[in-house]
Short mmCIF file of C-alpha atoms in Angstrom, two decimals:
data_model
loop_
_atom_site.label_atom_id
_atom_site.label_comp_id
_atom_site.label_asym_id
_atom_site.label_seq_id
_atom_site.Cartn_x
_atom_site.Cartn_y
_atom_site.Cartn_z
CA MET B 1 -24.43 -18.42 28.37
CA ASP B 2 -20.95 -17.91 29.81
CA MET B 3 -20.33 -14.32 30.98
CA SER B 4 -17.09 -14.11 28.98
CA ILE B 5 -18.94 -14.97 25.76
CA ILE B 6 -21.56 -12.32 26.50
CA LEU B 7 -18.85 -9.72 27.06
CA VAL B 8 -16.97 -10.74 23.88
CA ILE B 9 -20.10 -10.43 21.73
CA SER B 10 -21.11 -7.15 23.40
CA MET B 11 -17.59 -5.78 22.97
CA PHE B 12 -17.53 -6.45 19.23
CA VAL B 13 -21.07 -5.11 18.70
CA ALA B 14 -20.25 -1.95 20.68
CA LEU B 15 -17.07 -1.43 18.65
CA VAL B 16 -18.84 -1.72 15.29
CA GLY B 17 -21.67 0.54 16.44
CA LEU B 18 -19.30 3.27 17.64
CA LEU B 19 -17.21 3.04 14.45
CA LEU B 20 -20.33 3.37 12.28
CA SER B 21 -21.37 6.41 14.31
CA GLY B 22 -18.29 8.24 13.09
CA PHE B 23 -16.52 8.48 16.45
CA PRO B 24 -12.70 8.69 16.01
CA VAL B 25 -11.30 5.23 15.42
CA ALA B 26 -8.34 5.36 17.81
CA PHE B 27 -10.51 6.54 20.73
CA THR B 28 -13.20 4.01 19.84
CA LEU B 29 -10.75 1.12 19.95
CA GLY B 30 -9.01 2.21 23.14
CA GLY B 31 -12.20 3.32 24.88
CA THR B 32 -14.10 0.14 24.07
CA GLY B 33 -11.18 -1.99 25.23
CA LEU B 34 -10.84 -0.05 28.50
CA LEU B 35 -14.60 -0.03 29.20
CA PHE B 36 -15.02 -3.78 28.73
CA GLY B 37 -11.76 -4.42 30.54
CA LEU B 38 -13.20 -2.65 33.60
CA ILE B 39 -16.49 -4.54 33.20
CA GLY B 40 -14.55 -7.80 32.97
CA ILE B 41 -12.60 -6.96 36.14
CA ALA B 42 -15.80 -5.97 37.99
CA THR B 43 -17.55 -9.22 37.06
CA GLY B 44 -14.50 -11.37 37.77
CA THR B 45 -14.20 -12.44 34.14
CA LEU B 46 -10.87 -10.69 33.55
CA ASP B 47 -7.86 -10.70 35.85
CA ALA B 48 -6.82 -7.11 36.65
CA THR B 49 -3.14 -8.02 36.29
CA PHE B 50 -3.84 -8.85 32.64
CA LEU B 51 -3.92 -5.15 31.78
CA GLU B 52 -0.43 -4.75 33.21
CA ILE B 53 0.83 -6.39 30.02
CA LEU B 54 -0.22 -3.33 28.00
CA PRO B 55 2.89 -1.13 28.51
CA ASN B 56 5.23 -3.97 27.52
CA ARG B 57 2.97 -4.80 24.60
CA LEU B 58 3.03 -1.22 23.34
CA PHE B 59 6.76 -0.87 23.83
CA GLY B 60 7.58 -4.16 22.09
CA ASN B 61 4.94 -4.30 19.34
CA VAL B 62 4.57 -0.61 18.45
CA ILE B 63 7.38 1.61 19.68
CA ARG B 64 10.27 -0.78 18.98
CA ASN B 65 8.74 -2.36 15.89
CA GLU B 66 11.22 -1.50 13.14
CA LEU B 67 8.81 -2.48 10.36
CA LEU B 68 6.40 0.26 11.45
CA PHE B 69 9.19 2.84 11.07
CA ALA B 70 8.68 2.40 7.33
CA ILE B 71 5.18 3.92 7.49
CA PRO B 72 6.10 7.64 7.83
CA LEU B 73 8.92 7.15 5.31
CA PHE B 74 6.64 5.59 2.68
CA VAL B 75 3.99 8.23 3.38
CA ALA B 76 6.57 11.00 2.88
CA MET B 77 7.71 9.36 -0.35
CA GLY B 78 4.17 9.10 -1.69
CA VAL B 79 3.11 12.62 -0.75
CA MET B 80 6.29 14.12 -2.22
CA LEU B 81 5.73 12.34 -5.53
CA GLU B 82 2.12 13.47 -5.52
CA LYS B 83 3.02 17.11 -4.90
CA SER B 84 5.87 17.12 -7.45
CA ASN B 85 3.50 16.48 -10.39
CA VAL B 86 5.04 13.18 -11.41
CA ALA B 87 1.58 11.83 -12.27
CA GLU B 88 0.86 14.78 -14.54
CA ASP B 89 3.93 14.15 -16.70
CA LEU B 90 3.31 10.41 -16.82
CA LEU B 91 -0.33 10.79 -17.88
CA GLU B 92 0.45 13.41 -20.50
CA ASN B 93 3.19 11.38 -22.17
CA MET B 94 1.48 8.00 -21.84
CA GLY B 95 -1.67 9.54 -23.30
CA ARG B 96 0.27 10.73 -26.33
CA LEU B 97 1.94 7.34 -26.70
CA PHE B 98 -1.24 5.23 -26.58
CA GLY B 99 -3.83 7.89 -27.46
CA ARG B 100 -3.95 7.03 -31.16
CA LEU B 101 -5.26 3.58 -30.29
CA ARG B 102 -8.91 3.01 -29.44
CA GLY B 103 -8.99 2.67 -25.65
CA GLY B 104 -5.49 4.11 -25.47
CA LEU B 105 -6.30 6.76 -22.89
CA GLY B 106 -7.88 4.14 -20.61
CA ILE B 107 -4.81 1.92 -20.99
CA SER B 108 -2.61 4.91 -20.15
CA VAL B 109 -4.63 5.56 -16.98
CA THR B 110 -4.22 1.93 -15.90
CA LEU B 111 -0.46 1.91 -16.52
CA VAL B 112 0.10 5.22 -14.75
CA GLY B 113 -2.10 4.01 -11.89
CA ALA B 114 0.12 0.93 -11.55
CA LEU B 115 3.27 3.07 -11.53
CA LEU B 116 1.82 5.45 -8.94
CA ALA B 117 0.69 2.47 -6.86
CA ALA B 118 4.24 1.12 -6.83
CA SER B 119 5.69 4.51 -5.92
CA THR B 120 3.10 6.05 -3.59
CA GLY B 121 0.75 3.37 -2.26
CA ILE B 122 -1.78 6.02 -1.14
CA VAL B 123 -5.16 5.15 -2.66
CA GLY B 124 -7.09 8.36 -2.00
CA ALA B 125 -4.34 10.60 -3.35
CA THR B 126 -3.95 8.44 -6.46
CA VAL B 127 -7.69 8.41 -7.27
CA VAL B 128 -8.03 12.18 -6.83
CA THR B 129 -4.87 12.97 -8.80
CA MET B 130 -5.81 10.68 -11.68
CA ALA B 131 -9.34 12.05 -11.82
CA LEU B 132 -8.25 15.69 -11.87
CA LEU B 133 -5.63 15.10 -14.55
CA SER B 134 -7.16 12.53 -16.89
CA LEU B 135 -10.97 12.69 -16.62
CA PRO B 136 -11.39 16.09 -18.35
CA THR B 137 -9.26 14.89 -21.28
CA MET B 138 -11.11 11.57 -21.56
CA LEU B 139 -14.52 13.24 -21.53
CA ARG B 140 -13.39 15.89 -24.02
CA ARG B 141 -12.19 13.13 -26.38
CA GLY B 142 -15.59 11.46 -26.31
CA TYR B 143 -14.98 8.68 -23.79
CA ASP B 144 -18.02 7.07 -22.24
CA GLN B 145 -18.53 8.57 -18.76
CA SER B 146 -18.89 5.19 -17.08
CA LEU B 147 -15.82 3.70 -18.72
CA ALA B 148 -13.69 6.76 -17.95
CA THR B 149 -14.67 6.99 -14.27
CA GLY B 150 -14.49 3.20 -13.79
CA SER B 151 -10.98 3.08 -15.26
CA ILE B 152 -9.77 5.88 -12.99
CA ALA B 153 -11.30 4.42 -9.81
CA ALA B 154 -9.95 0.93 -10.54
CA ALA B 155 -6.47 2.20 -11.38
CA GLY B 156 -6.41 4.29 -8.21
CA THR B 157 -7.10 1.28 -5.96
CA LEU B 158 -4.08 -0.62 -7.30
CA GLY B 159 -2.14 1.02 -4.48
CA GLN B 160 -3.76 -1.54 -2.17
CA ILE B 161 -2.16 -4.60 -3.78
CA ILE B 162 0.93 -3.48 -5.70
CA PRO B 163 3.93 -3.27 -3.35
CA PRO B 164 5.27 -1.37 -1.60
CA SER B 165 2.02 -0.14 -0.08
CA ILE B 166 1.03 0.93 3.41
CA VAL B 167 -1.71 -1.71 3.39
CA LEU B 168 0.82 -4.49 2.85
CA ILE B 169 3.19 -3.11 5.52
CA LEU B 170 0.44 -3.08 8.14
CA LEU B 171 -0.86 -6.47 7.03
CA ALA B 172 2.67 -7.91 7.16
CA ASP B 173 3.02 -6.85 10.78
CA VAL B 174 -0.38 -8.22 11.84
CA ILE B 175 -0.22 -11.43 9.78
CA SER B 176 3.31 -12.17 10.99
CA SER B 177 2.16 -11.95 14.62
CA ALA B 178 -0.87 -14.11 13.86
CA TRP B 179 1.33 -16.68 12.10
CA GLN B 180 3.68 -16.95 15.04
CA GLN B 181 0.71 -17.24 17.42
CA ALA B 182 -0.78 -20.04 15.31
CA GLN B 183 2.52 -21.92 15.34
CA LEU B 184 2.91 -21.52 19.11
CA ASP B 185 -0.64 -22.80 19.63
CA ALA B 186 0.25 -25.81 17.48
CA GLY B 187 3.20 -26.63 19.74
CA ASN B 188 5.97 -25.16 17.58
CA PHE B 189 8.03 -23.13 20.05
CA SER B 190 10.53 -22.01 17.40
CA PRO B 191 8.09 -20.40 14.95
CA SER B 192 9.29 -19.36 11.52
CA PRO B 193 8.64 -15.64 10.93
CA MET B 194 7.07 -14.01 7.88
CA SER B 195 8.74 -10.84 6.63
CA ALA B 196 7.19 -7.88 4.87
CA GLY B 197 9.47 -8.60 1.91
CA GLU B 198 7.84 -12.02 1.49
CA LEU B 199 4.38 -10.45 1.48
CA PHE B 200 5.56 -7.85 -1.06
CA ALA B 201 6.87 -10.63 -3.29
CA GLY B 202 3.64 -12.58 -2.91
CA ALA B 203 1.50 -9.58 -3.89
CA LEU B 204 3.58 -8.58 -6.93
CA ILE B 205 2.37 -11.21 -9.43
CA PRO B 206 -1.36 -10.92 -8.45
CA GLY B 207 -1.06 -7.13 -8.74
CA LEU B 208 0.45 -7.37 -12.23
CA ILE B 209 -2.21 -9.93 -13.23
CA LEU B 210 -4.89 -7.47 -12.13
CA VAL B 211 -3.30 -4.70 -14.25
CA GLY B 212 -3.26 -7.09 -17.22
CA PHE B 213 -6.95 -7.95 -16.71
CA TYR B 214 -7.84 -4.23 -16.63
CA ILE B 215 -6.02 -3.60 -19.90
CA ILE B 216 -7.56 -6.66 -21.59
CA TYR B 217 -11.03 -5.49 -20.57
CA GLN B 218 -10.44 -2.03 -22.02
CA VAL B 219 -9.12 -3.51 -25.26
CA ILE B 220 -12.22 -5.72 -25.54
CA ILE B 221 -14.53 -2.75 -24.92
CA ALA B 222 -12.63 -0.69 -27.52
CA VAL B 223 -13.19 -3.47 -30.09
CA LEU B 224 -16.84 -4.18 -29.26
CA LYS B 225 -17.92 -0.56 -28.64
CA PRO B 226 -15.53 1.75 -30.53
CA SER B 227 -17.59 4.84 -29.70
CA SER B 228 -17.03 4.35 -25.97
CA SER B 229 -13.25 4.88 -26.16
CA PRO B 230 -12.27 6.68 -29.37
CA ALA B 231 -8.70 7.28 -30.48
CA ILE B 232 -7.15 10.73 -30.54
CA PRO B 233 -7.11 11.95 -34.18
CA ARG B 234 -3.62 11.91 -35.65
CA GLU B 235 -3.65 15.56 -36.61
CA GLU B 236 -4.33 16.55 -33.01
CA GLY B 237 -1.59 14.38 -31.53
CA GLU B 238 2.04 15.25 -31.30
CA ALA B 239 4.42 13.45 -33.68
CA LEU B 240 6.11 10.46 -32.05
CA ASP B 241 9.59 11.64 -32.91
CA ALA B 242 12.90 11.50 -31.06
CA ALA B 243 12.02 14.59 -29.02
CA PHE B 244 8.80 12.96 -27.80
CA TYR B 245 10.55 9.74 -26.78
CA GLY B 246 13.14 11.83 -24.99
CA ARG B 247 10.42 13.54 -22.95
CA LEU B 248 8.76 10.16 -22.33
CA PHE B 249 12.05 8.77 -21.05
CA LEU B 250 12.58 11.77 -18.74
CA ALA B 251 9.05 11.38 -17.36
CA LEU B 252 9.22 7.59 -16.97
CA ALA B 253 12.81 6.91 -15.95
CA PRO B 254 13.00 8.72 -12.55
CA PRO B 255 9.93 7.05 -10.95
CA MET B 256 10.92 3.70 -12.49
CA VAL B 257 14.44 3.96 -11.04
CA LEU B 258 12.93 4.87 -7.67
CA ILE B 259 10.54 1.89 -7.80
CA VAL B 260 13.35 -0.49 -8.74
CA ALA B 261 15.61 0.90 -6.02
CA VAL B 262 12.93 0.57 -3.32
CA LEU B 263 11.08 -2.59 -4.30
CA GLY B 264 14.10 -4.28 -5.88
CA SER B 265 16.24 -3.83 -2.78
CA ILE B 266 13.50 -5.39 -0.64
CA LEU B 267 12.87 -8.36 -2.93
CA ALA B 268 16.60 -8.95 -3.44
CA GLY B 269 17.15 -9.01 0.31
CA ILE B 270 19.60 -6.11 0.13
CA ALA B 271 17.55 -3.87 2.42
CA THR B 272 14.73 -4.18 4.92
CA PRO B 273 11.44 -2.39 4.14
CA THR B 274 12.40 0.38 6.57
CA GLU B 275 15.80 0.90 4.94
CA ALA B 276 14.25 0.81 1.47
CA ALA B 277 11.59 3.29 2.58
CA SER B 278 14.28 5.75 3.66
CA VAL B 279 15.89 5.38 0.23
CA GLY B 280 12.50 6.04 -1.35
CA ALA B 281 11.84 9.12 0.76
CA ILE B 282 15.23 10.67 -0.07
CA GLY B 283 14.82 9.70 -3.73
CA ALA B 284 11.41 11.37 -3.84
CA ILE B 285 12.92 14.56 -2.37
CA PHE B 286 15.59 14.57 -5.07
CA LEU B 287 12.98 13.88 -7.73
CA GLY B 288 10.82 16.74 -6.53
CA ALA B 289 13.82 19.10 -6.47
CA ALA B 290 15.03 18.01 -9.93
CA ARG B 291 11.75 19.10 -11.46
CA LEU B 292 12.61 22.70 -10.59
CA GLY B 293 15.28 22.66 -13.30
CA GLY B 294 18.37 24.85 -13.60
CA LYS B 295 21.05 24.68 -10.91
CA THR B 296 18.83 22.56 -8.69
CA ARG B 297 18.58 19.79 -11.28
CA LEU B 298 22.35 19.93 -11.82
CA THR B 299 22.90 19.68 -8.05
CA VAL B 300 20.61 16.65 -7.88
CA ILE B 301 22.50 14.95 -10.72
CA LEU B 302 25.85 15.60 -9.04
CA SER B 303 24.50 14.32 -5.69
CA LEU B 304 23.24 11.12 -7.29
CA ALA B 305 26.58 10.71 -9.07
CA ALA B 306 28.30 11.03 -5.68
CA LEU B 307 25.97 8.35 -4.31
CA VAL B 308 26.79 6.00 -7.20
CA GLY B 309 30.49 6.62 -6.56
CA LEU B 310 29.98 5.74 -2.89
CA LEU B 311 28.28 2.48 -3.80
CA VAL B 312 31.07 1.56 -6.21
CA ILE B 313 33.76 2.27 -3.61
CA ALA B 314 31.89 0.33 -0.92
CA ALA B 315 31.51 -2.66 -3.24
CA THR B 316 35.11 -2.77 -4.47
CA MET B 317 37.32 -1.47 -1.65
CA ASP B 318 37.95 -2.35 2.00
CA LEU B 319 37.31 0.84 3.98
CA ARG B 320 38.21 -0.48 7.43
CA MET B 321 40.91 1.82 8.76
CA SER B 322 41.39 -0.10 12.02
CA ARG B 323 43.48 -2.79 10.33
CA ALA B 324 47.16 -3.12 11.20
CA VAL B 325 48.18 -2.56 7.58
CA VAL B 326 46.02 -0.43 5.29
CA PRO B 327 47.06 -0.34 1.61
CA ASP B 328 47.41 3.09 0.06
CA ALA B 329 44.61 2.34 -2.41
CA ASP B 330 42.17 1.58 0.42
CA ARG B 331 43.28 4.70 2.31
CA MET B 332 42.66 6.87 -0.75
CA ALA B 333 39.29 5.18 -1.27
CA TYR B 334 38.39 5.94 2.36
CA PHE B 335 39.06 9.67 1.98
CA GLY B 336 37.34 9.64 -1.41
CA ALA B 337 34.26 8.07 0.18
CA ALA B 338 34.29 10.70 2.92
CA LEU B 339 34.43 13.47 0.31
CA LEU B 340 31.57 11.92 -1.70
CA THR B 341 29.50 11.63 1.49
CA ILE B 342 29.99 15.34 2.16
CA LEU B 343 29.00 16.20 -1.41
CA PHE B 344 25.89 14.01 -1.19
CA THR B 345 24.88 15.57 2.12
CA ILE B 346 25.28 19.07 0.71
CA GLY B 347 23.17 18.09 -2.32
CA LEU B 348 20.43 16.66 -0.10
CA GLY B 349 20.43 19.83 2.00
CA TRP B 350 20.13 21.95 -1.14
CA ALA B 351 17.22 19.79 -2.40
CA LEU B 352 15.43 20.17 0.93
CA LEU B 353 15.99 23.94 0.88
CA GLN B 354 14.64 24.34 -2.65
CA THR B 355 11.54 22.20 -2.06
CA HIS B 356 10.95 24.20 1.14
CA ARG B 357 11.18 27.51 -0.74
CA ILE B 358 8.37 26.53 -3.14
CA GLY B 359 6.18 25.37 -0.24
CA VAL B 360 6.20 21.67 -1.10
CA LEU B 361 8.38 20.32 1.71
CA GLY B 362 6.30 21.87 4.50
CA GLU B 363 3.09 20.46 3.02
CA VAL B 364 4.67 17.03 2.64
CA MET B 365 5.89 17.02 6.24
CA ARG B 366 2.51 18.12 7.60
CA SER B 367 0.70 15.41 5.63
CA THR B 368 3.24 12.82 6.74
CA VAL B 369 2.90 13.72 10.42
CA ARG B 370 -0.90 13.81 10.19
CA ILE B 371 -1.24 10.41 8.49
CA SER B 372 1.46 8.72 10.57
CA THR B 373 0.02 10.04 13.84
CA MET B 374 -3.41 8.71 12.89
CA ILE B 375 -1.96 5.26 12.14
CA TYR B 376 0.06 5.08 15.37
CA ALA B 377 -2.90 6.28 17.45
CA ILE B 378 -5.03 3.51 15.95
CA LEU B 379 -2.21 1.04 16.66
CA ILE B 380 -2.22 1.97 20.36
CA GLY B 381 -6.00 1.76 20.60
CA ALA B 382 -6.03 -1.57 18.76
CA ALA B 383 -3.38 -2.97 21.12
CA LEU B 384 -5.60 -2.25 24.13
CA PHE B 385 -8.71 -3.60 22.39
CA SER B 386 -7.09 -6.85 21.27
CA LEU B 387 -5.50 -7.39 24.71
CA VAL B 388 -8.86 -7.18 26.48
CA PHE B 389 -10.57 -9.18 23.74
CA ARG B 390 -8.10 -12.03 24.20
CA GLY B 391 -8.24 -11.73 27.97
CA LEU B 392 -11.99 -12.28 27.82
CA GLY B 393 -11.45 -15.38 25.68
CA GLY B 394 -12.52 -13.81 22.40
CA ASP B 395 -9.77 -15.44 20.35
CA ASP B 396 -10.72 -18.90 21.65
CA ALA B 397 -14.39 -18.25 20.88
CA ILE B 398 -13.59 -17.12 17.32
CA GLU B 399 -11.29 -20.10 16.76
CA GLY B 400 -13.91 -22.52 18.05
CA MET B 401 -16.58 -20.99 15.82
CA LEU B 402 -14.44 -21.05 12.67
CA HIS B 403 -13.15 -24.58 13.29
CA GLY B 404 -16.68 -25.81 13.90
CA LEU B 405 -18.07 -24.64 10.56
CA PRO B 406 -19.09 -27.31 8.03
CA GLY B 407 -16.76 -27.41 5.04
CA GLY B 408 -13.57 -26.75 7.00
CA GLN B 409 -11.10 -24.05 6.05
CA TRP B 410 -12.77 -22.97 2.82
CA THR B 411 -16.06 -22.17 4.56
CA ALA B 412 -14.18 -20.31 7.28
CA ILE B 413 -12.11 -18.31 4.76
CA LEU B 414 -15.22 -17.52 2.71
CA LEU B 415 -17.07 -16.31 5.81
CA VAL B 416 -14.15 -14.12 6.89
CA MET B 417 -13.70 -12.69 3.38
CA VAL B 418 -17.41 -11.82 3.13
CA LEU B 419 -17.25 -10.16 6.56
CA MET B 420 -14.20 -8.09 5.58
CA PHE B 421 -15.78 -7.22 2.24
CA ILE B 422 -18.89 -5.84 3.96
CA LEU B 423 -16.89 -4.04 6.66
CA GLY B 424 -14.81 -2.46 3.90
CA PHE B 425 -17.90 -0.45 2.90
CA PHE B 426 -17.87 1.35 6.24
CA LEU B 427 -14.38 1.05 7.72
CA ASP B 428 -10.98 2.04 6.40
CA PHE B 429 -8.36 -0.64 5.75
CA ILE B 430 -6.44 0.43 8.88
CA GLU B 431 -9.38 -0.35 11.19
CA ILE B 432 -10.04 -3.68 9.49
CA THR B 433 -6.36 -4.61 9.62
CA PHE B 434 -6.04 -3.92 13.35
CA VAL B 435 -9.52 -5.01 14.49
CA VAL B 436 -10.57 -8.00 12.38
CA VAL B 437 -7.34 -9.56 11.11
CA PRO B 438 -5.71 -10.17 14.54
CA VAL B 439 -8.91 -11.89 15.68
CA VAL B 440 -9.49 -14.24 12.75
CA ALA B 441 -6.03 -14.78 11.23
CA PRO B 442 -4.59 -17.06 13.97
CA ALA B 443 -7.62 -19.35 13.73
CA LEU B 444 -7.43 -19.50 9.92
CA LEU B 445 -3.69 -20.11 9.88
CA ALA B 446 -4.07 -22.91 12.43
CA MET B 447 -6.34 -24.87 10.08
CA ASP B 448 -4.99 -27.80 8.11
CA GLY B 449 -4.63 -27.12 4.40
CA THR B 450 -4.23 -23.33 4.65
CA TYR B 451 -1.53 -22.20 2.22
CA GLY B 452 0.29 -20.05 4.72
CA PRO B 453 0.40 -16.43 5.87
CA ILE B 454 1.58 -14.90 2.58
CA TRP B 455 -1.34 -16.37 0.65
CA LEU B 456 -3.82 -15.29 3.32
CA GLY B 457 -2.34 -11.77 3.46
CA VAL B 458 -2.63 -11.29 -0.31
CA LEU B 459 -6.22 -12.62 -0.26
CA ILE B 460 -7.12 -10.09 2.42
CA ALA B 461 -5.40 -7.20 0.59
CA MET B 462 -7.16 -7.93 -2.70
CA ASN B 463 -10.47 -8.44 -0.91
CA LEU B 464 -10.18 -5.02 0.74
CA GLN B 465 -9.26 -3.49 -2.61
CA THR B 466 -12.41 -4.96 -4.15
CA SER B 467 -14.52 -3.69 -1.25
CA PHE B 468 -13.12 -0.18 -1.67
CA LEU B 469 -14.32 -0.19 -5.28
CA THR B 470 -17.80 -1.69 -4.80
CA PRO B 471 -20.90 0.54 -5.05
CA PRO B 472 -22.55 2.18 -3.27
CA PHE B 473 -20.19 2.54 -0.30
CA GLY B 474 -16.69 2.01 -1.74
CA PHE B 475 -14.19 4.55 -0.43
CA ALA B 476 -12.65 5.04 -3.88
CA LEU B 477 -16.07 6.08 -5.20
CA PHE B 478 -16.37 8.78 -2.55
CA TYR B 479 -12.92 10.09 -3.42
CA LEU B 480 -13.86 10.13 -7.11
CA ARG B 481 -17.29 11.68 -6.60
CA GLY B 482 -15.69 14.56 -4.72
CA VAL B 483 -13.66 15.71 -7.74
CA VAL B 484 -15.62 14.75 -10.86
CA PRO B 485 -17.78 17.39 -12.58
CA GLU B 486 -21.47 17.66 -11.68
CA SER B 487 -22.27 16.71 -15.27
CA VAL B 488 -21.14 13.14 -14.49
CA PRO B 489 -23.98 11.46 -12.57
CA THR B 490 -23.22 9.16 -9.65
CA ILE B 491 -24.99 6.27 -11.37
CA ALA B 492 -22.50 6.53 -14.25
CA ILE B 493 -19.63 6.06 -11.78
CA TYR B 494 -21.36 3.03 -10.27
CA LYS B 495 -21.98 1.48 -13.70
CA GLY B 496 -18.37 2.11 -14.66
CA VAL B 497 -16.80 0.34 -11.69
CA ILE B 498 -19.00 -2.77 -11.71
CA PRO B 499 -17.03 -4.52 -14.52
CA PHE B 500 -13.80 -3.80 -12.65
CA VAL B 501 -15.30 -5.21 -9.44
CA ILE B 502 -16.16 -8.39 -11.36
CA ILE B 503 -12.57 -8.51 -12.70
CA GLN B 504 -11.20 -8.19 -9.17
CA LEU B 505 -13.50 -10.94 -7.89
CA LEU B 506 -12.27 -13.19 -10.71
CA ALA B 507 -8.66 -12.36 -9.79
CA LEU B 508 -9.45 -13.07 -6.13
CA LEU B 509 -10.95 -16.44 -7.09
CA LEU B 510 -7.93 -17.19 -9.28
CA ILE B 511 -5.38 -16.67 -6.52
CA ALA B 512 -7.60 -18.57 -4.08
CA LEU B 513 -7.65 -21.60 -6.39
CA GLU B 514 -4.07 -21.21 -7.60
CA PRO B 515 -2.01 -20.34 -4.50
CA GLU B 516 1.23 -20.77 -6.49
CA LEU B 517 0.55 -17.39 -8.08
CA VAL B 518 1.22 -15.94 -4.62
CA THR B 519 3.69 -18.37 -3.11
CA TRP B 520 5.99 -19.03 -6.09
CA LEU B 521 7.96 -15.75 -6.11
CA PRO B 522 8.55 -15.61 -2.32
CA SER B 523 9.77 -19.22 -2.40
CA LYS B 524 12.29 -18.32 -5.11
CA LEU B 525 13.50 -15.08 -3.55
CA PHE B 526 13.45 -15.99 0.14
#
């Protein structure tokens, strides 16, 4: 056997073994890459000058990658919304709205999970928050333990597929590079890029379909087994009067406006994901400050009014003062815009100060730095690993293996999906995204008949989501087990998530057989 093939196989086996041992991922990736790079140089299999590419690769693909700037901003947005008790208000009011229906609490959990997924995108935080807030109420109302825990775990993993999510941002970066590599290998030296906005658009309809399937399942269970998901008795529920709908609007409107502002600006092509993420982070800060009430809420309202005024002026007036002749109306608009900018900046400073005083801002910043540092460290390690892997001929070996499988692209895709599904039991989505996807995606995208990078990216995202939910190793189950009462046995959690795993597999099969569900919206928007 060729020495390069031996090193490629040994490299991958060593990586998986070290990851399963619990050694830190970033050091495992970088250390494995460096070790086998040195072995390759010593045996003459790898040219030593190949490693000189690494600094340029890191500078171009990591440090100067504007898409990756969105990661700390989206993380800050999600953590701020988590700490500002948005989920608590949403669950309480949605529970009152749907609670009088059989299965209503489960439906509320699914809807709130979808809203949190679209506003936070952090799976672990969503699962834990939903479990702490909704599980005691569901169990107290007589919900079946399996149905309650299964609903919460499934709703929490929606953050994997509903945009904007960190998973989709990282996948967009990796899949885009793989797509360009596949086109270059095919002789297309002017490759068409794939943007994160296109992947967001492609994932939106499958994500909403999955939410619909969850709700349909809970309705069916409520009809067939009424005792498993009883309704809240009318005398115990609050009257659905004007005051209730007012509170529901106040709980629902702010996160919905934030979601529309962030996701809508990306899908409409108004802003890049990084720009939209900055809007989301600032919006989350305002939302967290507004919940303090009093003068702080009034300041937030005035700041947002100043922002709206700025947008109106920018859309209707010409603010360029360098022109030879500037009409008086434009000059007044210019000074008005400057004043509104000052007011908005003061309001943002006040919001930051107030959230700092209650201890929320510091916790949000620490969590953001911790999560972002972990992701960037893994990125650097993965860059070294993939560079050595390709230098040893690993990408050619993988491509040759996948192209040589009987059954063509479908067999190759099935094999890759099964591999990722199994790895998802043991590895986080970040490791899989940076270790497995760069290796297999170029080969899959180079095959005839593949429906493009957006379709493949959504398939991978939904596959990882399903893996995270599958017993006995799903990450979502570990998050849930850590916060549920001891009275709820682990086997009940496993029984509860199995129907939702089946639903996700059906949804995965549906988008595999009907690629238009993924590709239609991006083709219309982009």
